[in-house]
Short mmCIF file of C-alpha atoms in Angstrom, two decimals:
data_model
loop_
_atom_site.label_atom_id
_atom_site.label_comp_id
_atom_site.label_asym_id
_atom_site.label_seq_id
_atom_site.Cartn_x
_atom_site.Cartn_y
_atom_site.Cartn_z
CA MET V 1 16.26 0.70 75.59
CA VAL V 2 13.57 3.65 75.86
CA PRO V 3 15.58 6.82 76.56
CA PHE V 4 12.71 9.11 76.88
CA LEU V 5 9.15 9.54 78.22
CA PRO V 6 7.00 8.18 75.50
CA LYS V 7 4.16 10.58 74.22
CA GLN V 8 1.67 7.69 74.73
CA ILE V 9 2.40 7.44 78.30
CA SER V 10 2.40 11.27 78.96
CA SER V 11 -1.08 11.55 77.11
CA ARG V 12 -2.21 8.75 79.17
CA GLY V 13 -1.08 10.50 82.22
CA ILE V 14 -2.89 13.61 81.58
CA LEU V 15 -6.36 11.87 80.34
CA LEU V 16 -6.35 9.67 83.45
CA TYR V 17 -5.79 12.70 85.78
CA ALA V 18 -8.91 14.19 84.00
CA ILE V 19 -10.74 11.05 84.10
CA SER V 20 -9.88 10.58 87.97
CA LEU V 21 -10.93 14.21 88.75
CA ALA V 22 -14.02 13.92 86.94
CA ALA V 23 -15.09 10.78 88.59
CA VAL V 24 -14.19 11.87 92.13
CA SER V 25 -15.91 15.27 91.69
CA ILE V 26 -19.17 13.62 90.23
CA ALA V 27 -19.37 10.74 92.88
CA PHE V 28 -18.61 13.22 95.81
CA MET V 29 -20.04 16.35 94.49
CA ASN V 30 -20.69 17.70 97.86
CA TYR V 31 -17.09 17.50 98.63
CA ALA V 32 -15.51 18.41 95.29
CA MET V 33 -12.54 20.69 95.26
CA GLY V 34 -12.88 24.23 94.52
CA PHE V 35 -11.88 26.11 91.27
CA VAL V 36 -8.56 27.34 92.55
CA TRP V 37 -7.20 23.73 93.53
CA ILE V 38 -8.35 22.26 90.26
CA VAL V 39 -6.59 25.00 88.13
CA LEU V 40 -3.37 24.40 90.41
CA GLY V 41 -3.66 20.64 89.60
CA ILE V 42 -4.11 21.09 85.85
CA VAL V 43 -1.16 23.33 85.57
CA GLU V 44 1.09 20.84 87.67
CA ILE V 45 -0.11 17.92 85.51
CA LEU V 46 0.45 19.50 82.06
CA LEU V 47 3.75 20.86 83.33
CA PHE V 48 5.27 17.40 84.23
CA PHE V 49 3.83 15.24 81.56
CA LEU V 50 4.00 17.64 78.50
CA LEU V 51 7.42 19.00 79.14
CA SER V 52 8.81 15.55 80.42
CA ASN V 53 7.87 14.02 77.20
CA ARG V 54 9.27 16.92 75.11
CA LEU V 55 12.37 17.50 77.01
CA THR V 56 13.41 13.84 77.49
CA VAL V 57 13.41 13.68 73.62
CA GLN V 58 15.03 17.14 72.87
CA TRP V 59 17.68 17.31 75.58
CA GLN V 60 19.11 13.62 74.80
CA ARG V 61 20.99 15.51 72.04
CA LEU V 62 22.74 18.08 74.27
CA SER V 63 26.33 17.64 75.47
CA VAL V 64 26.52 16.79 79.04
CA LYS V 65 27.71 20.42 80.03
CA ASP V 66 24.73 21.94 78.28
CA PHE V 67 22.31 19.54 79.85
CA ILE V 68 23.48 20.35 83.31
CA LYS V 69 23.33 24.13 82.59
CA ASP V 70 19.68 23.87 81.08
CA LEU V 71 18.52 21.34 83.75
CA PHE V 72 19.82 23.73 86.69
CA VAL V 73 18.65 27.04 84.94
CA THR V 74 15.22 25.68 84.29
CA ALA V 75 14.72 23.93 87.63
CA LEU V 76 15.76 27.34 89.29
CA LEU V 77 13.30 29.44 87.11
CA LEU V 78 10.26 27.33 87.76
CA ARG V 79 11.08 27.33 91.67
CA ILE V 80 11.52 30.99 91.52
CA VAL V 81 8.32 31.65 89.99
CA TRP V 82 6.50 29.24 92.58
CA VAL V 83 8.41 31.01 95.57
CA LEU V 84 7.10 34.24 94.51
CA PHE V 85 3.48 33.24 93.34
CA SER V 86 2.91 31.02 96.63
CA TYR V 87 4.13 33.76 98.87
CA PHE V 88 1.39 35.89 97.69
CA PHE V 89 -1.01 33.10 97.37
CA TYR V 90 -0.53 31.94 100.86
CA GLN V 91 -0.75 35.57 102.02
CA SER V 92 -4.31 35.88 100.27
CA GLN V 93 -5.52 32.60 101.54
CA THR V 94 -4.17 32.43 105.21
CA GLY V 95 -3.29 36.25 105.94
CA ILE V 96 0.40 35.16 106.35
CA PRO V 97 3.04 34.23 103.87
CA PHE V 98 3.03 30.66 105.19
CA GLU V 99 1.29 27.57 103.90
CA PHE V 100 -1.95 26.29 105.29
CA ASP V 101 -1.74 24.87 108.83
CA ALA V 102 1.76 26.16 109.38
CA ALA V 103 2.43 24.90 112.77
CA ASP V 104 5.90 23.51 112.12
CA ALA V 105 6.88 26.30 109.77
CA LEU V 106 6.06 28.98 112.04
CA GLY V 107 7.83 27.14 114.84
CA TYR V 108 10.97 26.96 112.82
CA HIS V 109 10.80 30.73 111.77
CA GLY V 110 10.01 31.81 115.25
CA GLU V 111 12.70 29.97 116.76
CA ALA V 112 15.20 30.96 114.09
CA GLU V 113 14.08 34.61 114.20
CA TRP V 114 14.63 34.75 117.93
CA LEU V 115 18.01 33.05 117.98
CA ALA V 116 19.27 35.15 115.22
CA GLY V 117 19.37 37.93 117.76
CA GLU V 118 21.09 35.89 120.19
CA PRO V 119 24.77 35.05 120.45
CA TRP V 120 25.84 31.67 119.09
CA LYS V 121 26.51 30.38 122.58
CA MET V 122 22.89 30.72 123.26
CA THR V 123 22.02 28.93 119.90
CA TRP V 124 24.13 25.96 120.84
CA PHE V 125 22.87 25.55 124.24
CA TYR V 126 19.11 25.78 122.99
CA LEU V 127 19.46 23.43 119.93
CA PHE V 128 21.84 20.74 121.50
CA ALA V 129 22.50 21.06 125.09
CA SER V 130 19.05 21.64 126.32
CA ARG V 131 17.38 19.01 124.20
CA ALA V 132 17.02 15.37 124.75
CA GLY V 133 17.38 14.49 121.09
CA VAL V 134 18.99 16.37 117.92
CA SER V 135 16.24 15.75 115.29
CA ASP V 136 15.15 19.06 113.91
CA SER V 137 18.04 21.10 115.26
CA GLY V 138 19.88 21.09 112.06
CA TYR V 139 17.12 22.94 110.18
CA VAL V 140 16.78 25.58 112.84
CA LEU V 141 20.55 26.00 113.14
CA TYR V 142 20.60 26.55 109.40
CA LEU V 143 17.81 29.02 109.41
CA THR V 144 19.43 30.85 112.21
CA THR V 145 22.61 31.24 110.29
CA VAL V 146 20.63 32.45 107.12
CA TYR V 147 18.65 35.03 109.41
CA LYS V 148 21.84 36.28 111.09
CA LEU V 149 23.49 36.97 107.74
CA PHE V 150 20.32 38.32 105.74
CA GLY V 151 17.75 39.03 108.45
CA PRO V 152 14.56 37.22 108.94
CA ASN V 153 13.51 37.79 105.41
CA ILE V 154 11.13 34.84 104.31
CA LEU V 155 11.61 35.48 100.46
CA VAL V 156 15.53 35.24 100.89
CA ALA V 157 15.16 31.88 102.67
CA ARG V 158 12.88 30.44 100.14
CA SER V 159 14.86 31.73 97.22
CA MET V 160 17.82 29.91 98.76
CA LYS V 161 15.41 26.58 98.81
CA ALA V 162 14.90 27.19 95.22
CA VAL V 163 18.69 27.13 94.44
CA TYR V 164 19.16 24.04 96.55
CA SER V 165 16.19 22.23 94.90
CA ALA V 166 17.78 23.03 91.45
CA VAL V 167 21.25 21.77 92.65
CA THR V 168 19.40 18.37 93.82
CA CYS V 169 18.16 17.98 90.24
CA VAL V 170 21.65 18.04 89.01
CA LEU V 171 23.11 15.79 91.74
CA LEU V 172 20.28 13.26 91.04
CA TYR V 173 21.05 13.43 87.48
CA ARG V 174 24.79 12.67 88.09
CA LEU V 175 23.85 9.67 90.54
CA ALA V 176 21.50 8.05 88.19
CA ALA V 177 23.89 8.62 84.94
CA ARG V 178 26.71 7.11 86.90
CA SER V 179 24.89 4.12 88.21
CA MET V 180 22.24 3.40 85.53
CA GLY V 181 23.44 5.07 82.33
CA GLU V 182 23.51 8.69 80.76
CA GLN V 183 19.93 8.26 79.25
CA VAL V 184 18.27 7.08 82.53
CA GLY V 185 20.28 9.84 84.20
CA ARG V 186 18.85 12.54 81.98
CA MET V 187 15.29 11.31 82.36
CA ALA V 188 15.70 11.11 86.07
CA GLY V 189 17.06 14.75 86.33
CA ILE V 190 14.14 16.12 84.02
CA PHE V 191 11.47 14.47 86.00
CA SER V 192 12.91 15.75 89.29
CA MET V 193 13.05 19.35 87.64
CA LEU V 194 9.44 19.04 86.81
CA MET V 195 8.09 17.10 89.90
CA PRO V 196 5.33 19.13 91.35
CA ASN V 197 6.08 18.21 95.04
CA LEU V 198 9.69 19.21 94.72
CA ILE V 199 8.77 22.78 93.43
CA ILE V 200 6.08 23.29 95.89
CA TYR V 201 8.22 22.78 98.87
CA CYS V 202 10.31 25.45 97.92
CA GLY V 203 7.59 27.80 98.78
CA MET V 204 7.13 26.26 102.23
CA HIS V 205 9.05 27.18 105.31
CA LEU V 206 9.81 23.40 106.23
CA LYS V 207 13.06 21.51 106.28
CA GLU V 208 12.30 19.09 103.43
CA THR V 209 14.08 20.87 100.59
CA GLU V 210 17.36 21.26 102.58
CA MET V 211 16.90 17.65 103.75
CA LEU V 212 16.30 16.32 100.23
CA LEU V 213 19.65 18.00 99.16
CA LEU V 214 21.35 16.27 101.85
CA ILE V 215 20.06 13.06 100.99
CA VAL V 216 20.89 13.17 97.27
CA ALA V 217 24.17 14.79 97.87
CA PHE V 218 25.01 11.82 100.24
CA LEU V 219 24.04 9.24 97.70
CA GLU V 220 25.79 10.98 94.90
CA ARG V 221 29.04 11.12 96.85
CA ALA V 222 28.50 7.57 98.31
CA ASP V 223 27.95 6.10 94.79
CA TYR V 224 31.07 8.08 93.62
CA VAL V 225 33.36 6.68 96.08
CA LEU V 226 32.01 3.12 95.60
CA ARG V 227 32.88 3.38 91.98
CA ALA V 228 36.16 5.50 92.17
CA LYS V 229 39.35 3.92 90.74
CA ARG V 230 41.33 5.97 93.39
CA TYR V 231 40.45 7.00 96.97
CA THR V 232 41.29 10.13 98.75
CA TRP V 233 40.70 10.88 102.47
CA TRP V 234 38.06 13.54 101.75
CA ASN V 235 36.26 11.36 99.22
CA ILE V 236 35.52 8.79 101.92
CA VAL V 237 34.88 11.05 104.83
CA LEU V 238 32.44 13.60 102.73
CA PRO V 239 29.53 11.05 102.37
CA LEU V 240 29.97 9.83 106.03
CA LEU V 241 29.83 13.81 106.96
CA LEU V 242 26.53 14.07 104.82
CA ALA V 243 25.09 10.92 106.40
CA GLY V 244 25.80 12.48 109.82
CA SER V 245 24.15 15.78 109.06
CA LEU V 246 21.01 13.77 108.23
CA PHE V 247 20.56 12.85 112.04
CA LEU V 248 20.09 16.51 112.77
CA PHE V 249 17.10 16.72 110.41
CA ARG V 250 15.47 13.32 110.96
CA THR V 251 17.15 10.64 113.07
CA VAL V 252 15.87 7.82 110.78
CA LEU V 253 17.32 9.13 107.80
CA GLY V 254 21.00 9.21 109.25
CA ALA V 255 20.52 5.63 110.27
CA VAL V 256 19.16 4.47 106.76
CA ALA V 257 21.81 6.27 105.07
CA LEU V 258 24.71 4.54 106.99
CA PHE V 259 22.82 1.26 106.53
CA SER V 260 22.52 1.78 102.74
CA PHE V 261 26.17 2.77 102.59
CA ALA V 262 27.20 -0.41 104.43
CA THR V 263 24.77 -2.61 102.26
CA ALA V 264 26.23 -1.15 99.08
CA VAL V 265 29.96 -1.83 100.31
CA MET V 266 28.99 -5.44 101.18
CA PHE V 267 26.80 -6.22 97.97
CA SER V 268 28.33 -4.26 95.12
CA PRO V 269 29.77 -6.66 92.64
CA ASP V 270 33.73 -6.74 92.44
CA ARG V 271 33.64 -4.96 89.18
CA VAL V 272 32.02 -1.87 90.93
CA ILE V 273 34.41 -2.05 93.82
CA LYS V 274 37.25 -4.48 94.48
CA ALA V 275 37.30 -6.64 97.41
CA GLY V 276 40.34 -5.01 99.10
CA ARG V 277 38.59 -1.67 98.89
CA LYS V 278 35.46 -3.14 100.26
CA VAL V 279 37.47 -3.71 103.52
CA LEU V 280 38.79 -0.17 103.72
CA LEU V 281 35.14 1.30 103.17
CA ALA V 282 33.55 -1.07 105.69
CA PHE V 283 36.20 0.07 108.25
CA TRP V 284 35.14 3.65 107.61
CA VAL V 285 31.43 2.96 107.81
CA VAL V 286 31.66 0.84 110.92
CA LEU V 287 33.92 3.73 112.57
CA ALA V 288 31.19 6.41 111.67
CA ILE V 289 28.50 3.98 113.35
CA ALA V 290 30.72 3.47 116.33
CA VAL V 291 31.24 7.30 116.69
CA LEU V 292 27.35 7.89 116.68
CA ALA V 293 26.53 4.73 118.72
CA GLY V 294 27.27 5.92 122.12
CA GLY V 295 25.36 9.07 122.43
CA THR V 296 22.09 11.07 122.05
CA ILE V 297 21.67 9.79 118.36
CA SER V 298 21.78 6.12 119.37
CA ASN V 299 19.30 7.01 122.17
CA GLU V 300 16.82 8.48 119.77
CA ILE V 301 17.05 5.61 117.25
CA GLU V 302 16.60 3.21 120.14
CA GLY V 303 13.64 4.91 121.39
CA LEU V 304 12.14 5.22 118.00
CA TRP V 305 12.58 1.48 117.35
CA GLU V 306 11.32 0.34 120.64
CA ASN V 307 8.24 2.58 120.43
CA ARG V 308 7.47 1.91 116.72
CA GLU V 309 4.32 -0.11 117.43
CA SER V 310 3.02 2.03 120.22
CA ASN V 311 3.63 5.23 117.93
CA GLN V 312 1.70 3.84 115.21
CA ASP V 313 -1.19 2.89 117.46
CA VAL V 314 -1.29 6.14 118.92
CA LYS V 315 -1.37 8.04 115.64
CA ARG V 316 -4.05 5.93 114.44
CA THR V 317 -5.91 6.60 117.60
CA GLN V 318 -5.57 10.27 117.42
CA GLN V 319 -6.67 10.20 113.70
CA THR V 320 -10.00 8.31 114.86
CA ILE V 321 -10.72 10.82 117.56
CA ARG V 322 -10.39 13.64 115.14
CA GLY V 323 -12.96 12.00 113.13
CA ASN V 324 -11.00 9.75 110.78
CA GLN V 325 -12.94 6.59 111.60
CA TRP V 326 -11.13 4.19 109.39
CA ALA V 327 -7.61 5.22 110.21
CA LYS V 328 -7.40 2.16 112.53
CA TYR V 329 -7.18 0.07 109.35
CA ALA V 330 -4.04 1.96 108.33
CA THR V 331 -1.60 -0.56 109.70
CA ALA V 332 2.02 -1.40 108.44
CA THR V 333 0.65 -4.69 107.07
CA VAL V 334 -1.80 -2.88 104.88
CA LEU V 335 0.40 0.15 104.03
CA ALA V 336 3.98 -1.44 103.54
CA PRO V 337 3.28 -3.10 100.06
CA MET V 338 1.81 0.29 98.84
CA GLU V 339 4.70 2.62 99.76
CA PHE V 340 6.18 2.66 96.46
CA VAL V 341 3.12 4.41 94.89
CA MET V 342 1.87 6.24 98.12
CA PRO V 343 0.79 8.91 99.06
CA PHE V 344 -2.68 8.84 97.35
CA SER V 345 -3.94 11.91 95.63
CA THR V 346 -6.61 13.76 97.71
CA MET V 347 -9.04 14.91 94.91
CA VAL V 348 -11.80 15.83 97.57
CA ASP V 349 -12.02 18.81 99.75
CA THR V 350 -11.69 17.58 103.52
CA ASP V 351 -10.26 20.90 104.80
CA GLN V 352 -6.65 19.63 104.17
CA HIS V 353 -5.58 22.49 102.03
CA ASN V 354 -1.83 21.52 101.71
CA GLN V 355 -3.03 18.07 100.36
CA MET V 356 -5.11 19.88 97.87
CA VAL V 357 -2.03 22.07 96.76
CA LEU V 358 -0.12 18.76 96.44
CA HIS V 359 -2.60 16.47 94.97
CA ALA V 360 -1.49 16.62 91.55
CA GLY V 361 2.07 15.88 92.45
CA ASN V 362 0.72 12.90 94.46
CA TYR V 363 -1.22 11.71 91.23
CA VAL V 364 2.08 11.86 89.51
CA ARG V 365 3.57 9.48 92.04
CA ASN V 366 0.61 7.25 91.87
CA PHE V 367 0.80 7.04 88.07
CA MET V 368 4.53 6.75 87.81
CA GLY V 369 4.49 3.89 90.55
CA ILE V 370 4.08 1.12 87.97
CA PHE V 371 7.58 1.95 86.79
CA VAL V 372 9.01 1.37 90.24
CA LEU V 373 7.36 -1.90 90.15
CA ILE V 374 8.71 -2.78 86.65
CA ALA V 375 12.27 -1.62 87.73
CA LEU V 376 12.32 -3.93 90.86
CA ALA V 377 11.01 -6.90 88.71
CA THR V 378 13.81 -6.27 86.18
CA VAL V 379 16.52 -5.90 88.51
CA LEU V 380 15.49 -8.84 90.63
CA PHE V 381 14.00 -11.31 88.41
CA VAL V 382 14.98 -10.47 84.67
CA LYS V 383 18.50 -8.95 84.66
CA LYS V 384 19.15 -9.92 88.27
CA ASN V 385 21.78 -7.20 88.53
CA TRP V 386 20.37 -5.70 91.77
CA ARG V 387 23.80 -5.62 93.25
CA GLU V 388 24.81 -2.70 90.77
CA PHE V 389 21.88 -0.69 92.41
CA SER V 390 22.23 -1.79 96.16
CA LEU V 391 22.97 1.81 97.37
CA VAL V 392 19.86 3.58 96.03
CA GLY V 393 17.73 0.48 96.39
CA SER V 394 18.59 -0.04 100.10
CA PHE V 395 18.16 3.47 100.86
CA VAL V 396 14.56 3.72 99.62
CA ILE V 397 13.65 0.24 100.82
CA GLY V 398 15.14 0.70 104.07
CA TYR V 399 13.45 4.08 104.69
CA LEU V 400 10.04 3.48 103.25
CA GLY V 401 10.11 0.17 105.44
CA VAL V 402 10.96 2.08 108.60
CA ILE V 403 8.24 4.53 107.74
CA SER V 404 5.71 1.90 107.10
CA LEU V 405 6.16 0.73 110.72
CA SER V 406 5.64 4.22 112.08
CA GLY V 407 2.71 6.19 112.82
CA PHE V 408 3.33 8.25 109.49
CA ALA V 409 3.10 5.41 106.92
CA ASN V 410 0.54 7.59 104.65
CA SER V 411 1.94 11.06 105.47
CA GLU V 412 3.22 12.73 102.46
CA ARG V 413 5.84 14.70 104.24
CA PHE V 414 7.27 11.62 105.78
CA LEU V 415 7.32 9.65 102.41
CA LEU V 416 8.96 12.52 100.50
CA PRO V 417 12.74 11.68 101.51
CA GLY V 418 12.06 8.49 99.47
CA LEU V 419 11.03 10.41 96.25
CA PRO V 420 14.43 11.03 94.65
CA CYS V 421 15.30 7.42 94.76
CA LEU V 422 11.81 6.58 93.40
CA ILE V 423 12.20 9.16 90.59
CA ILE V 424 15.54 7.35 89.41
CA MET V 425 13.44 4.09 89.55
CA TRP V 426 10.78 5.60 87.28
CA ALA V 427 13.51 6.53 84.64
CA TYR V 428 14.88 3.12 84.82
CA GLY V 429 11.64 1.44 84.75
CA ILE V 430 10.68 3.42 81.61
CA SER V 431 14.28 2.61 80.13
CA VAL V 432 13.56 -1.19 80.14
CA LEU V 433 10.06 -1.16 78.70
CA ASN V 434 9.14 -3.59 76.12
CA LYS V 435 6.28 -5.29 74.80
CA LYS V 436 6.25 -7.94 77.50
CA ASN V 437 6.16 -5.62 80.40
CA TYR V 438 4.12 -2.91 78.77
CA LYS V 439 0.87 -4.81 79.29
CA PHE V 440 1.34 -4.27 83.05
CA VAL V 441 1.26 -0.51 82.27
CA ASN V 442 -1.99 -1.02 80.50
CA TYR V 443 -3.55 -2.66 83.57
CA TRP V 444 -2.06 0.19 85.75
CA TYR V 445 -4.02 2.72 83.77
CA VAL V 446 -7.19 1.25 85.11
CA ILE V 447 -5.81 0.66 88.61
CA VAL V 448 -4.76 4.32 88.91
CA VAL V 449 -8.17 5.67 88.47
CA VAL V 450 -9.75 2.96 90.84
CA MET V 451 -6.97 4.05 93.28
CA GLU V 452 -7.92 7.75 93.18
CA VAL V 453 -11.66 7.11 93.49
CA ALA V 454 -11.30 4.62 96.32
CA TRP V 455 -8.95 6.98 98.04
CA ALA V 456 -11.62 9.82 97.79
CA TYR V 457 -14.31 7.25 99.26
CA PHE V 458 -11.81 6.47 102.21
CA LYS V 459 -11.20 10.00 102.97
CA ILE V 460 -15.04 10.76 102.92
CA GLY V 461 -16.13 7.72 104.56
CA SER V 462 -13.71 7.73 107.30
CA ARG V 463 -15.12 10.92 108.55
CA GLY V 464 -18.51 9.42 108.35
CA TRP V 465 -19.69 11.97 105.79
CA LEU V 466 -20.96 9.27 103.45
#
């Protein structure tokens, strides 16, 4: 078992980023990224790969208590630094302390700022009674509560995001350690602590950080109850409440959460959960689904499913109208097989500034994608122990599968909820590396560079700029 990220792999990750960036910048010189974006990318890449190698080695020797403390404190410090830096960075770049093209963020902030001065009755009516659906209502309700308590202070809200994201790292460690072993759990926790995307979203006024906390908390509690020797009423109800809360952030997440819970109850081996207990848990999951099946939430899910093909067609048509001529080829058939390694890294300047801020984090996802494929191959065909990981597996496959059928199959924001599960799969894939499967990692080194150059060609070419 490999209990850490080998230096050879981390060094290749840095080298291949430099090669990819140089190749893209030279091939598409007229659209090369500016100095600011390159510096941000280099810092993100060095932070992830150098510290992942060093800390996965050094922190294996810590006690569980010390590891959790160091994981939380380091994650929090990294995020607080980014929150403070990004506040002034965005202020200087956009004139306001919000990310580029901050349509959703400004909307959330404006609604919460208004509702903070209104009575709770108005808040409830506006967010739930007056709307056809409940998706997005949860984040505005949360932000309104924060603003009522502390005032519409942007730095306070984002500092709280830093805390939530640090807690998410700890919960991810606990989930992975319990289901896949302590060493895999520690790698997963460290990867999540250093993952650029998870840090960067703490400086955005979007719902993703809170949503990821709820996702990982649900998975961690669901896994706990599946493996518990004794049940309590609260242990069973808590993951169902967490799954229900996801409907208030993104409808499909709540549906996939309940699906994954039901799948895990059904397919987990008897040594994980006894047959008699499966019946009890199945009853509670079915009851939760029944409670949600008769109202607004079920109507939202039904509408999303019935309109999945038209939504995808409309999104591609809109992208084509805006000048993205090749967007029509981004169909579910094309994108679905690539969802485990997407989104691709945007290393050219196409006026998508948020994507340039995130480009290094997306490169990390592309580079680490091979370990997801190795993890899947191992549990499905080598060890054939997929039943033991049915909760995490069914959630990420279910969610990415649904997204691949939507109009947002290549959207970084919509792919982000699958990232925590993919990070666990990165760690597991690294842990099972051997001489036989490492040859695929060597092939991947070439594929990654081709992938980044090809994506830059697609981005430029689809706009008719070649």
